[in-house]
């Protein structure tokens, strides 16, 4: 990694495209958050895990929900506990710091070694959430109003922000990020990813499975395209059930649903659609 190490790249356990590797290194060089978008299941979260591992540093995960507020990433002040302790005559009440819980940004700012901070699925939060973090991510500091402290980053953390594109992010926030969209892997890259997870897989089985998988992804009007993670789940089941390439290919050529389709199709509309397409293919003598 530049600015303190070698460039981020593929390892024996993780395949990364050259474009994504360049994006990671560019974000680190610019000292800007890396905003990663892409289909669910394309490895956005895994990227932060692998980056932290490659740097031998701590990964701090802040998983965002619809109810998450930006303030929670800084700290939370537990006024209720302080009131209760006051009523009970506890000595703790004399130090307000006993009721302040540092958030993930506080932890990242005060880490002894430069950490990787993952802000996962930022698009789940309220539309104002990204704007509420602009100053803190830009200046790498914030004030604790209850104590008057100023928390400033000892080492500027490497910030990875993921989004599934559920809602648009504000322009002011986007300007402060380096952006990369993870394109869905092509067949060769996907085969390499599979080999990492299942090094003993038969090439014939892998070839047939990938053919079916990509054909499924290209089906028109599919509500939820299967992702890389779902392909890996499906292959794990095929291997566990010892399903042969011939059995898999026969089911495909006969125009039926693929074995163990529940790993790939996640709702009844898509199951019905694939069944309908298979029926039409049989009628056409495919």
CSV table of C-alpha atoms in Angstrom, one decimal:
chain,number,residue,atom,x,y,z
A,1,UNK,CA,0.0,0.0,0.0
A,2,UNK,CA,1.4,3.4,-0.9
A,3,UNK,CA,2.1,5.8,2.0
A,4,UNK,CA,3.4,3.0,4.1
A,5,UNK,CA,3.5,-0.4,2.4
A,6,UNK,CA,3.0,-2.3,-0.8
A,7,UNK,CA,0.1,-1.9,-3.3
A,8,UNK,CA,-3.1,-3.8,-2.5
A,9,UNK,CA,-3.6,-6.7,-4.8
A,10,UNK,CA,-5.0,-10.3,-5.1
A,11,UNK,CA,-3.9,-12.9,-2.7
A,12,UNK,CA,-4.2,-16.7,-2.5
A,13,UNK,CA,-7.5,-16.3,-0.7
A,14,UNK,CA,-9.0,-13.2,-2.4
A,15,UNK,CA,-9.3,-12.2,-6.0
A,16,UNK,CA,-9.4,-8.5,-6.7
A,17,UNK,CA,-9.7,-6.9,-10.2
A,18,UNK,CA,-6.9,-4.5,-11.3
A,19,UNK,CA,-9.5,-1.7,-11.4
A,20,UNK,CA,-10.5,-2.3,-7.8
A,21,UNK,CA,-6.9,-2.5,-6.6
A,22,UNK,CA,-6.2,0.8,-8.3
A,23,UNK,CA,-9.2,2.4,-6.6
A,24,UNK,CA,-8.1,1.2,-3.2
A,25,UNK,CA,-4.5,2.6,-3.7
A,26,UNK,CA,-5.8,5.8,-5.2
A,27,UNK,CA,-8.1,6.4,-2.2
A,28,UNK,CA,-5.3,5.8,0.2
A,29,UNK,CA,-2.9,8.1,-1.7
A,30,UNK,CA,-5.6,10.9,-1.7
A,31,UNK,CA,-6.5,10.2,1.9
A,32,UNK,CA,-10.2,10.1,1.0
A,33,UNK,CA,-12.9,7.6,1.9
A,34,UNK,CA,-13.4,4.9,-0.8
A,35,UNK,CA,-17.0,4.7,-1.7
A,36,UNK,CA,-17.8,1.2,-3.1
A,37,UNK,CA,-21.0,0.4,-5.0
A,38,UNK,CA,-22.1,-2.8,-6.6
A,39,UNK,CA,-24.7,-5.5,-6.5
A,40,UNK,CA,-25.2,-7.2,-3.1
A,41,UNK,CA,-22.9,-10.2,-2.8
A,42,UNK,CA,-20.1,-8.8,-5.0
A,43,UNK,CA,-17.6,-8.7,-2.1
A,44,UNK,CA,-17.8,-5.0,-1.0
A,45,UNK,CA,-17.6,-5.9,2.7
A,46,UNK,CA,-15.0,-8.6,2.1
A,47,UNK,CA,-12.8,-5.9,0.5
A,48,UNK,CA,-12.5,-4.1,3.9
A,49,UNK,CA,-11.7,-7.4,5.6
A,50,UNK,CA,-9.0,-8.3,3.2
A,51,UNK,CA,-7.5,-4.8,3.2
A,52,UNK,CA,-7.2,-4.8,7.0
A,53,UNK,CA,-5.6,-8.3,6.9
A,54,UNK,CA,-3.1,-7.2,4.2
A,55,UNK,CA,-2.1,-4.3,6.3
A,56,UNK,CA,-2.1,-6.4,9.5
A,57,UNK,CA,-4.3,-3.8,11.2
A,58,UNK,CA,-7.6,-3.6,13.0
A,59,UNK,CA,-10.9,-3.5,11.1
A,60,UNK,CA,-13.6,-1.4,12.7
A,61,UNK,CA,-17.1,-2.2,11.4
A,62,UNK,CA,-19.9,0.2,11.6
A,63,UNK,CA,-23.0,-1.5,10.1
A,64,UNK,CA,-25.6,1.1,9.2
A,65,UNK,CA,-29.3,0.5,9.7
A,66,UNK,CA,-32.4,2.6,8.8
A,67,UNK,CA,-32.4,3.9,12.4
A,68,UNK,CA,-28.7,4.7,12.7
A,69,UNK,CA,-27.7,8.3,13.4
A,70,UNK,CA,-24.4,9.9,12.6
A,71,UNK,CA,-23.9,10.9,16.2
A,72,UNK,CA,-23.7,7.2,17.1
A,73,UNK,CA,-20.5,6.9,15.1
A,74,UNK,CA,-18.9,9.6,17.3
A,75,UNK,CA,-20.2,8.8,20.7
A,76,UNK,CA,-23.3,8.3,22.8
A,77,UNK,CA,-24.1,10.0,26.0
A,78,UNK,CA,-26.2,7.8,28.4
A,79,UNK,CA,-28.1,10.5,30.3
A,80,UNK,CA,-30.7,7.9,31.6
A,81,UNK,CA,-28.0,5.9,33.4
A,82,UNK,CA,-26.5,9.0,34.9
A,83,UNK,CA,-29.9,10.1,36.2
A,84,UNK,CA,-30.5,6.6,37.7
A,85,UNK,CA,-27.0,6.6,39.4
A,86,UNK,CA,-27.6,10.0,40.7
A,87,UNK,CA,-30.8,8.9,42.4
A,88,UNK,CA,-28.9,5.9,43.9
A,89,UNK,CA,-26.1,8.1,45.2
A,90,UNK,CA,-23.4,6.5,43.0
A,91,UNK,CA,-20.0,8.2,43.0
A,92,UNK,CA,-19.8,7.6,39.2
A,93,UNK,CA,-22.1,10.6,38.5
A,94,UNK,CA,-19.3,13.0,39.4
A,95,UNK,CA,-17.4,12.1,36.2
A,96,UNK,CA,-19.5,12.5,33.1
A,97,UNK,CA,-17.0,10.4,31.1
A,98,UNK,CA,-18.5,7.3,32.8
A,99,UNK,CA,-21.6,7.8,30.7
A,100,UNK,CA,-20.0,8.5,27.3
A,101,UNK,CA,-19.6,5.5,25.0
A,102,UNK,CA,-17.1,6.1,22.1
A,103,UNK,CA,-18.5,5.2,18.7
A,104,UNK,CA,-16.6,3.7,15.7
A,105,UNK,CA,-15.1,7.0,14.5
A,106,UNK,CA,-13.8,7.8,18.0
A,107,UNK,CA,-12.3,4.3,18.1
A,108,UNK,CA,-10.7,4.7,14.7
A,109,UNK,CA,-9.4,8.2,15.5
A,110,UNK,CA,-7.7,7.0,18.7
A,111,UNK,CA,-6.3,3.7,17.5
A,112,UNK,CA,-2.6,3.2,18.1
A,113,UNK,CA,-2.1,1.8,14.6
A,114,UNK,CA,-3.8,3.2,11.4
A,115,UNK,CA,-7.0,1.1,11.2
A,116,UNK,CA,-9.5,0.3,8.4
A,117,UNK,CA,-12.9,1.8,9.2
A,118,UNK,CA,-15.8,0.1,7.3
A,119,UNK,CA,-19.0,2.1,7.1
A,120,UNK,CA,-21.2,-0.6,5.7
A,121,UNK,CA,-24.4,0.0,3.7
A,122,UNK,CA,-24.5,3.7,4.2
A,123,UNK,CA,-27.5,4.0,1.9
A,124,UNK,CA,-29.7,2.2,4.5
A,125,UNK,CA,-29.7,5.3,6.7
A,126,UNK,CA,-31.7,8.5,6.4
A,127,UNK,CA,-30.7,10.8,3.5
A,128,UNK,CA,-29.2,13.4,5.9
A,129,UNK,CA,-26.8,10.8,7.5
A,130,UNK,CA,-23.9,11.2,5.0
A,131,UNK,CA,-24.1,15.0,5.3
A,132,UNK,CA,-24.0,14.8,9.1
A,133,UNK,CA,-20.5,13.1,8.7
A,134,UNK,CA,-19.0,15.5,6.3
A,135,UNK,CA,-16.9,17.5,8.8
A,136,UNK,CA,-15.7,14.5,10.8
A,137,UNK,CA,-14.6,12.6,7.7
A,138,UNK,CA,-13.0,15.7,6.1
A,139,UNK,CA,-11.2,17.1,9.2
A,140,UNK,CA,-10.8,13.8,11.0
A,141,UNK,CA,-11.8,15.4,14.3
A,142,UNK,CA,-14.9,16.2,16.4
A,143,UNK,CA,-15.9,17.8,19.7
A,144,UNK,CA,-17.4,16.0,22.7
A,145,UNK,CA,-19.7,18.7,23.9
A,146,UNK,CA,-20.4,17.2,27.4
A,147,UNK,CA,-16.7,17.2,28.3
A,148,UNK,CA,-15.2,19.9,26.0
A,149,UNK,CA,-12.7,17.4,24.6
A,150,UNK,CA,-11.6,17.6,21.0
A,151,UNK,CA,-11.1,14.1,19.5
A,152,UNK,CA,-8.6,14.2,16.7
A,153,UNK,CA,-7.3,11.3,14.6
A,154,UNK,CA,-3.9,10.1,15.7
A,155,UNK,CA,-3.6,8.3,12.4
A,156,UNK,CA,-5.9,9.1,9.5
A,157,UNK,CA,-7.9,5.8,9.2
A,158,UNK,CA,-8.5,4.2,5.8
A,159,UNK,CA,-12.3,4.6,5.3
A,160,UNK,CA,-14.2,2.1,3.2
A,161,UNK,CA,-17.9,3.0,2.6
A,162,UNK,CA,-20.2,0.6,0.9
A,163,UNK,CA,-23.6,1.2,-0.8
A,164,UNK,CA,-26.1,-1.1,-2.5
A,165,UNK,CA,-27.5,2.0,-4.3
A,166,UNK,CA,-30.8,1.9,-2.5
A,167,UNK,CA,-30.9,5.7,-2.5
A,168,UNK,CA,-28.8,8.5,-4.0
A,169,UNK,CA,-26.1,10.0,-1.8
A,170,UNK,CA,-25.7,13.8,-1.5
A,171,UNK,CA,-23.3,15.5,-3.9
A,172,UNK,CA,-21.3,17.2,-1.1
A,173,UNK,CA,-20.6,13.8,0.3
A,174,UNK,CA,-19.7,12.3,-3.0
A,175,UNK,CA,-17.2,15.0,-3.7
A,176,UNK,CA,-15.2,14.0,-0.6
A,177,UNK,CA,-15.0,10.3,-1.7
A,178,UNK,CA,-13.1,8.3,-4.3
A,179,UNK,CA,-15.7,6.3,-6.1
A,180,UNK,CA,-15.6,2.8,-7.5
A,181,UNK,CA,-18.3,0.5,-8.9
A,182,UNK,CA,-17.6,-3.2,-8.6
A,183,UNK,CA,-18.7,-4.6,-11.9
A,184,UNK,CA,-20.0,-8.2,-11.8
A,185,UNK,CA,-17.1,-10.5,-12.6
A,186,UNK,CA,-16.7,-12.1,-16.0
A,187,UNK,CA,-16.6,-15.8,-16.4
A,188,UNK,CA,-12.8,-16.1,-16.2
A,189,UNK,CA,-12.7,-14.0,-13.0
A,190,UNK,CA,-15.6,-15.8,-11.4
A,191,UNK,CA,-13.9,-19.2,-12.2
A,192,UNK,CA,-10.8,-17.9,-10.4
A,193,UNK,CA,-12.8,-16.9,-7.4
A,194,UNK,CA,-14.5,-20.3,-7.3
A,195,UNK,CA,-11.1,-22.0,-7.5
A,196,UNK,CA,-10.0,-20.1,-4.4
A,197,UNK,CA,-13.0,-21.4,-2.4
A,198,UNK,CA,-13.1,-24.9,-4.0
A,199,UNK,CA,-9.7,-25.8,-5.2
A,200,UNK,CA,-10.6,-29.5,-5.8
A,201,UNK,CA,-13.7,-28.8,-8.0
A,202,UNK,CA,-13.9,-30.7,-11.3
A,203,UNK,CA,-13.4,-28.4,-14.2
A,204,UNK,CA,-16.3,-30.0,-16.0
A,205,UNK,CA,-18.7,-29.3,-13.1
A,206,UNK,CA,-17.5,-25.7,-12.8
A,207,UNK,CA,-17.9,-25.1,-16.6
A,208,UNK,CA,-21.5,-26.4,-16.6
A,209,UNK,CA,-22.4,-24.6,-13.4
A,210,UNK,CA,-21.1,-21.3,-14.7
A,211,UNK,CA,-22.9,-21.7,-18.0
A,212,UNK,CA,-26.2,-22.2,-16.1
A,213,UNK,CA,-25.4,-19.4,-13.7
A,214,UNK,CA,-24.7,-16.8,-16.3
A,215,UNK,CA,-27.7,-17.9,-18.4
A,216,UNK,CA,-29.9,-17.4,-15.3
A,217,UNK,CA,-28.5,-13.9,-14.6
A,218,UNK,CA,-29.3,-12.9,-18.2
A,219,UNK,CA,-33.0,-14.1,-17.9
A,220,UNK,CA,-35.3,-11.1,-18.7
A,221,UNK,CA,-37.3,-9.5,-15.9
A,222,UNK,CA,-35.5,-11.4,-13.1
A,223,UNK,CA,-36.2,-9.6,-9.9
A,224,UNK,CA,-33.1,-10.6,-8.0
A,225,UNK,CA,-30.1,-11.7,-10.0
A,226,UNK,CA,-27.9,-14.3,-8.2
A,227,UNK,CA,-24.6,-12.9,-6.9
A,228,UNK,CA,-21.2,-14.3,-6.4
A,229,UNK,CA,-21.9,-15.3,-2.9
A,230,UNK,CA,-25.0,-17.2,-4.0
A,231,UNK,CA,-23.0,-19.0,-6.7
A,232,UNK,CA,-20.6,-20.1,-4.0
A,233,UNK,CA,-23.4,-21.4,-1.8
A,234,UNK,CA,-24.9,-23.3,-4.8
A,235,UNK,CA,-21.6,-24.9,-5.7
A,236,UNK,CA,-21.0,-25.9,-2.1
A,237,UNK,CA,-24.4,-27.7,-2.1
A,238,UNK,CA,-23.7,-29.3,-5.5
A,239,UNK,CA,-20.4,-30.7,-4.1
A,240,UNK,CA,-22.0,-31.8,-0.8
A,241,UNK,CA,-24.7,-33.7,-2.7
A,242,UNK,CA,-22.2,-35.1,-5.1
A,243,UNK,CA,-24.2,-33.9,-8.1
A,244,UNK,CA,-22.3,-34.8,-11.3
A,245,UNK,CA,-21.8,-32.4,-14.3
A,246,UNK,CA,-23.9,-34.8,-16.4
A,247,UNK,CA,-26.8,-34.6,-14.0
A,248,UNK,CA,-26.6,-30.8,-13.9
A,249,UNK,CA,-26.4,-30.5,-17.7
A,250,UNK,CA,-29.2,-33.0,-18.2
A,251,UNK,CA,-31.5,-31.0,-15.9
A,252,UNK,CA,-30.5,-27.8,-17.8
A,253,UNK,CA,-31.1,-29.3,-21.3
A,254,UNK,CA,-34.5,-30.7,-20.3
A,255,UNK,CA,-35.6,-27.2,-19.5
A,256,UNK,CA,-36.2,-27.7,-15.8
A,257,UNK,CA,-35.1,-25.9,-12.7
A,258,UNK,CA,-31.5,-26.5,-11.8
A,259,UNK,CA,-30.9,-28.7,-8.8
A,260,UNK,CA,-30.9,-26.9,-5.4
A,261,UNK,CA,-32.2,-23.8,-7.1
A,262,UNK,CA,-33.1,-22.3,-3.7
A,263,UNK,CA,-29.5,-21.2,-3.3
A,264,UNK,CA,-29.8,-19.0,-6.5
A,265,UNK,CA,-33.4,-17.9,-6.7
A,266,UNK,CA,-34.6,-15.9,-3.7
A,267,UNK,CA,-38.3,-15.3,-4.3
A,268,UNK,CA,-41.3,-17.0,-5.8
A,269,UNK,CA,-41.7,-14.6,-8.7
A,270,UNK,CA,-38.2,-15.5,-10.0
A,271,UNK,CA,-38.9,-19.2,-9.5
A,272,UNK,CA,-42.1,-18.9,-11.5
A,273,UNK,CA,-40.4,-16.9,-14.2
A,274,UNK,CA,-37.6,-19.4,-14.6
A,275,UNK,CA,-40.1,-22.3,-14.8
A,276,UNK,CA,-42.1,-20.4,-17.4
A,277,UNK,CA,-38.9,-19.7,-19.5
A,278,UNK,CA,-38.0,-23.4,-19.2
A,279,UNK,CA,-41.4,-24.4,-20.3
A,280,UNK,CA,-41.2,-22.1,-23.4
A,281,UNK,CA,-37.8,-23.5,-24.2
A,282,UNK,CA,-39.1,-27.1,-24.1
A,283,UNK,CA,-42.0,-26.1,-26.4
A,284,UNK,CA,-39.6,-24.6,-28.9
A,285,UNK,CA,-37.7,-27.9,-28.9
A,286,UNK,CA,-34.5,-26.4,-27.4
